[in-house]
Amino acid sequence: MSNRTLAIIKPDAVRNNKIGEIIAKITGAGFKIKAIKMIKMSKTSAQGFYEVHKERPFYAELVEFMTSGPCVPIALEKENAVADYRMLIGATDPAEANDGTIRKLYAASKAENAVHGSDSDENAALEISHFFSRNELLQNAC
Ligand code: GDP
């Protein structure tokens, strides 16, 4: 699984009609899309996905934001996927993100920051399975 990562185009970027531009950035950087869907996360799903942050002061706000509208989870594949995708999206706070990164281009704030990216191979595997069944991933094997 070490060549995979989970991206999410978050509700702010979907509202701003940036799905296409963000996907073009991702595929332009050499990532292959293994599975993709557009969903509105339930509160339970968002709470589970961000369980690691449940003690953080912004947890409730984060769950509220992630359930505020549709989002687009994407399972991506590329050599060194986790690190390369984190580099492509930039720092959590767009004010600190490098020029040309997705968050620098499309994020408004540290909270509403356009995209998610897994932070380790282990979490990538867990996060991909949060959104995609084995079958959904296998159907896209080519
Ligand atoms: P990431 O790995 O770069 O996404 O950053 P983190 O794991 O630290 O945080 C997870 C997500 O929580 C971020 O992408 C933001 O959407 C959100 N977040 C981080 N810091 C804050 C904050 O101070 N306030 C709020 N409301 N949300 C935050």
CSV table of C-alpha atoms and ligand atoms in Angstrom, one decimal:
chain,number,residue,atom,x,y,z
A,1,MET,CA,0.0,0.0,0.0
A,2,SER,CA,3.0,2.3,0.3
A,3,ASN,CA,2.4,3.8,-3.1
A,4,ARG,CA,-1.1,5.0,-2.3
A,5,THR,CA,-2.5,8.0,-0.5
A,6,LEU,CA,-6.0,9.4,0.2
A,7,ALA,CA,-6.9,12.9,-1.1
A,8,ILE,CA,-10.1,14.7,-0.3
A,9,ILE,CA,-11.3,17.7,-2.2
A,10,LYS,CA,-13.0,19.4,0.8
A,11,PRO,CA,-16.4,21.1,0.9
A,12,ASP,CA,-14.9,24.7,0.5
A,13,ALA,CA,-13.2,23.8,-2.7
A,14,VAL,CA,-16.3,21.9,-4.0
A,15,ARG,CA,-18.4,25.0,-3.2
A,16,ASN,CA,-15.9,27.2,-5.1
A,17,ASN,CA,-16.2,24.9,-8.1
A,18,LYS,CA,-12.5,23.9,-8.0
A,19,ILE,CA,-12.9,20.1,-8.4
A,20,GLY,CA,-11.6,20.1,-12.0
A,21,GLU,CA,-8.7,22.5,-11.4
A,22,ILE,CA,-7.5,20.5,-8.4
A,23,ILE,CA,-7.8,17.1,-10.1
A,24,ALA,CA,-5.8,18.6,-13.1
A,25,LYS,CA,-3.0,19.6,-10.6
A,26,ILE,CA,-3.0,16.1,-9.1
A,27,THR,CA,-2.9,14.2,-12.3
A,28,GLY,CA,-0.5,16.7,-13.8
A,29,ALA,CA,1.9,15.8,-10.9
A,30,GLY,CA,1.9,12.2,-12.0
A,31,PHE,CA,-0.7,10.6,-9.7
A,32,LYS,CA,-3.1,8.0,-11.0
A,33,ILE,CA,-6.7,8.0,-9.8
A,34,LYS,CA,-7.5,4.5,-8.5
A,35,ALA,CA,-11.0,5.4,-7.1
A,36,ILE,CA,-13.1,8.6,-6.8
A,37,LYS,CA,-16.5,9.6,-5.6
A,38,MET,CA,-18.5,12.6,-4.6
A,39,ILE,CA,-20.3,12.3,-1.2
A,40,LYS,CA,-21.7,14.3,1.7
A,41,MET,CA,-20.0,12.9,4.8
A,42,SER,CA,-22.3,12.1,7.7
A,43,LYS,CA,-21.4,13.4,11.1
A,44,THR,CA,-20.5,9.8,12.2
A,45,SER,CA,-18.3,9.3,9.2
A,46,ALA,CA,-16.5,12.7,9.8
A,47,GLN,CA,-16.1,12.0,13.5
A,48,GLY,CA,-14.6,8.6,12.8
A,49,PHE,CA,-12.3,9.9,10.0
A,50,TYR,CA,-10.9,12.6,12.3
A,51,GLU,CA,-10.9,10.5,15.5
A,52,VAL,CA,-7.2,11.2,16.0
A,53,HIS,CA,-8.1,14.9,16.5
A,54,LYS,CA,-10.9,14.3,18.9
A,55,GLU,CA,-9.0,16.0,21.8
A,56,ARG,CA,-8.1,19.0,19.8
A,57,PRO,CA,-10.0,22.2,20.4
A,58,PHE,CA,-11.1,22.5,16.8
A,59,TYR,CA,-12.5,18.9,16.5
A,60,ALA,CA,-16.2,20.0,16.5
A,61,GLU,CA,-15.5,22.8,14.1
A,62,LEU,CA,-13.7,20.4,11.8
A,63,VAL,CA,-16.5,17.9,11.8
A,64,GLU,CA,-19.0,20.7,11.1
A,65,PHE,CA,-16.9,21.9,8.2
A,66,MET,CA,-16.4,18.5,6.6
A,67,THR,CA,-20.2,17.8,6.8
A,68,SER,CA,-21.1,21.2,5.5
A,69,GLY,CA,-21.4,20.0,1.9
A,70,PRO,CA,-20.2,17.5,-0.6
A,71,CYS,CA,-16.6,16.4,-0.8
A,72,VAL,CA,-14.6,14.3,-3.2
A,73,PRO,CA,-12.4,11.5,-1.7
A,74,ILE,CA,-9.8,10.1,-4.2
A,75,ALA,CA,-7.5,7.1,-3.8
A,76,LEU,CA,-4.3,8.0,-5.5
A,77,GLU,CA,-1.3,6.0,-6.7
A,78,LYS,CA,2.2,7.0,-7.4
A,79,GLU,CA,5.7,6.1,-6.2
A,80,ASN,CA,6.2,7.8,-2.8
A,81,ALA,CA,2.6,8.9,-2.9
A,82,VAL,CA,2.2,10.1,0.7
A,83,ALA,CA,5.2,12.5,0.7
A,84,ASP,CA,4.8,13.6,-2.9
A,85,TYR,CA,1.1,14.5,-2.4
A,86,ARG,CA,1.8,16.3,0.9
A,87,MET,CA,4.4,18.4,-1.0
A,88,LEU,CA,1.9,19.1,-3.8
A,89,ILE,CA,-0.8,20.4,-1.3
A,90,GLY,CA,1.5,22.4,0.9
A,91,ALA,CA,1.3,23.4,4.6
A,92,THR,CA,-1.9,23.1,6.6
A,93,ASP,CA,-2.2,26.9,6.8
A,94,PRO,CA,-2.3,28.3,3.3
A,95,ALA,CA,-0.5,31.4,4.6
A,96,GLU,CA,2.5,29.1,5.2
A,97,ALA,CA,2.2,27.0,2.0
A,98,ASN,CA,4.7,27.3,-0.8
A,99,ASP,CA,3.8,29.1,-4.0
A,100,GLY,CA,2.1,26.8,-6.5
A,101,THR,CA,0.8,24.3,-3.9
A,102,ILE,CA,-2.9,23.4,-4.0
A,103,ARG,CA,-3.5,25.0,-0.6
A,104,LYS,CA,-1.7,28.2,-1.6
A,105,LEU,CA,-3.8,28.4,-4.7
A,106,TYR,CA,-7.2,27.3,-3.4
A,107,ALA,CA,-7.4,27.5,0.4
A,108,ALA,CA,-8.8,30.4,2.4
A,109,SER,CA,-7.7,29.5,5.9
A,110,LYS,CA,-6.1,26.8,8.1
A,111,ALA,CA,-9.5,25.4,8.8
A,112,GLU,CA,-11.0,25.6,5.3
A,113,ASN,CA,-8.0,24.4,3.4
A,114,ALA,CA,-9.3,22.9,0.2
A,115,VAL,CA,-7.8,19.4,0.4
A,116,HIS,CA,-6.8,16.6,2.7
A,117,GLY,CA,-3.8,14.3,2.3
A,118,SER,CA,-2.8,11.2,4.4
A,119,ASP,CA,0.2,11.8,6.6
A,120,SER,CA,1.7,8.2,6.6
A,121,ASP,CA,1.4,5.0,4.7
A,122,GLU,CA,-0.4,3.4,7.6
A,123,ASN,CA,-3.0,6.1,7.7
A,124,ALA,CA,-3.3,6.1,3.9
A,125,ALA,CA,-4.4,2.5,4.0
A,126,LEU,CA,-6.9,3.2,6.8
A,127,GLU,CA,-8.3,6.4,5.2
A,128,ILE,CA,-8.7,4.8,1.8
A,129,SER,CA,-10.7,2.0,3.4
A,130,HIS,CA,-12.9,4.6,5.2
A,131,PHE,CA,-14.3,5.7,1.8
A,132,PHE,CA,-13.7,2.8,-0.7
A,133,SER,CA,-14.5,-0.9,-0.5
A,134,ARG,CA,-12.0,-3.5,-1.8
A,135,ASN,CA,-14.3,-4.0,-4.7
A,136,GLU,CA,-14.3,-0.3,-5.7
A,137,LEU,CA,-10.5,-0.3,-5.7
A,138,LEU,CA,-10.2,-3.6,-7.6
A,139,GLN,CA,-12.7,-2.4,-10.2
A,140,ASN,CA,-10.2,0.4,-11.0
A,141,ALA,CA,-7.2,-1.8,-11.2
A,142,CYS,CA,-5.8,-1.5,-14.7
B,1,GDP,P1,-3.2,18.4,7.7
B,1,GDP,O1,-2.6,17.0,7.9
B,1,GDP,O2,-2.3,19.3,7.0
B,1,GDP,O3,-4.6,18.3,7.1
B,1,GDP,O4,-3.4,19.1,9.2
B,1,GDP,P2,-3.8,18.5,10.6
B,1,GDP,O5,-3.8,17.0,10.6
B,1,GDP,O6,-3.0,19.2,11.6
B,1,GDP,O7,-5.4,19.0,10.8
B,1,GDP,C1,-6.4,18.3,10.1
B,1,GDP,C2,-7.4,19.3,9.6
B,1,GDP,O8,-8.0,20.0,10.7
B,1,GDP,C3,-6.8,20.5,8.8
B,1,GDP,O9,-6.5,20.1,7.4
B,1,GDP,C4,-7.8,21.6,8.9
B,1,GDP,O10,-8.9,21.3,8.0
B,1,GDP,C5,-8.3,21.3,10.3
B,1,GDP,N1,-7.6,22.3,11.2
B,1,GDP,C6,-6.3,22.3,11.6
B,1,GDP,N2,-6.0,23.3,12.5
B,1,GDP,C7,-7.2,23.9,12.7
B,1,GDP,C8,-7.6,25.0,13.5
B,1,GDP,O11,-6.8,25.6,14.2
B,1,GDP,N3,-8.9,25.3,13.5
B,1,GDP,C9,-9.9,24.6,12.8
B,1,GDP,N4,-11.1,25.0,12.8
B,1,GDP,N5,-9.5,23.6,12.0
B,1,GDP,C10,-8.2,23.2,11.9
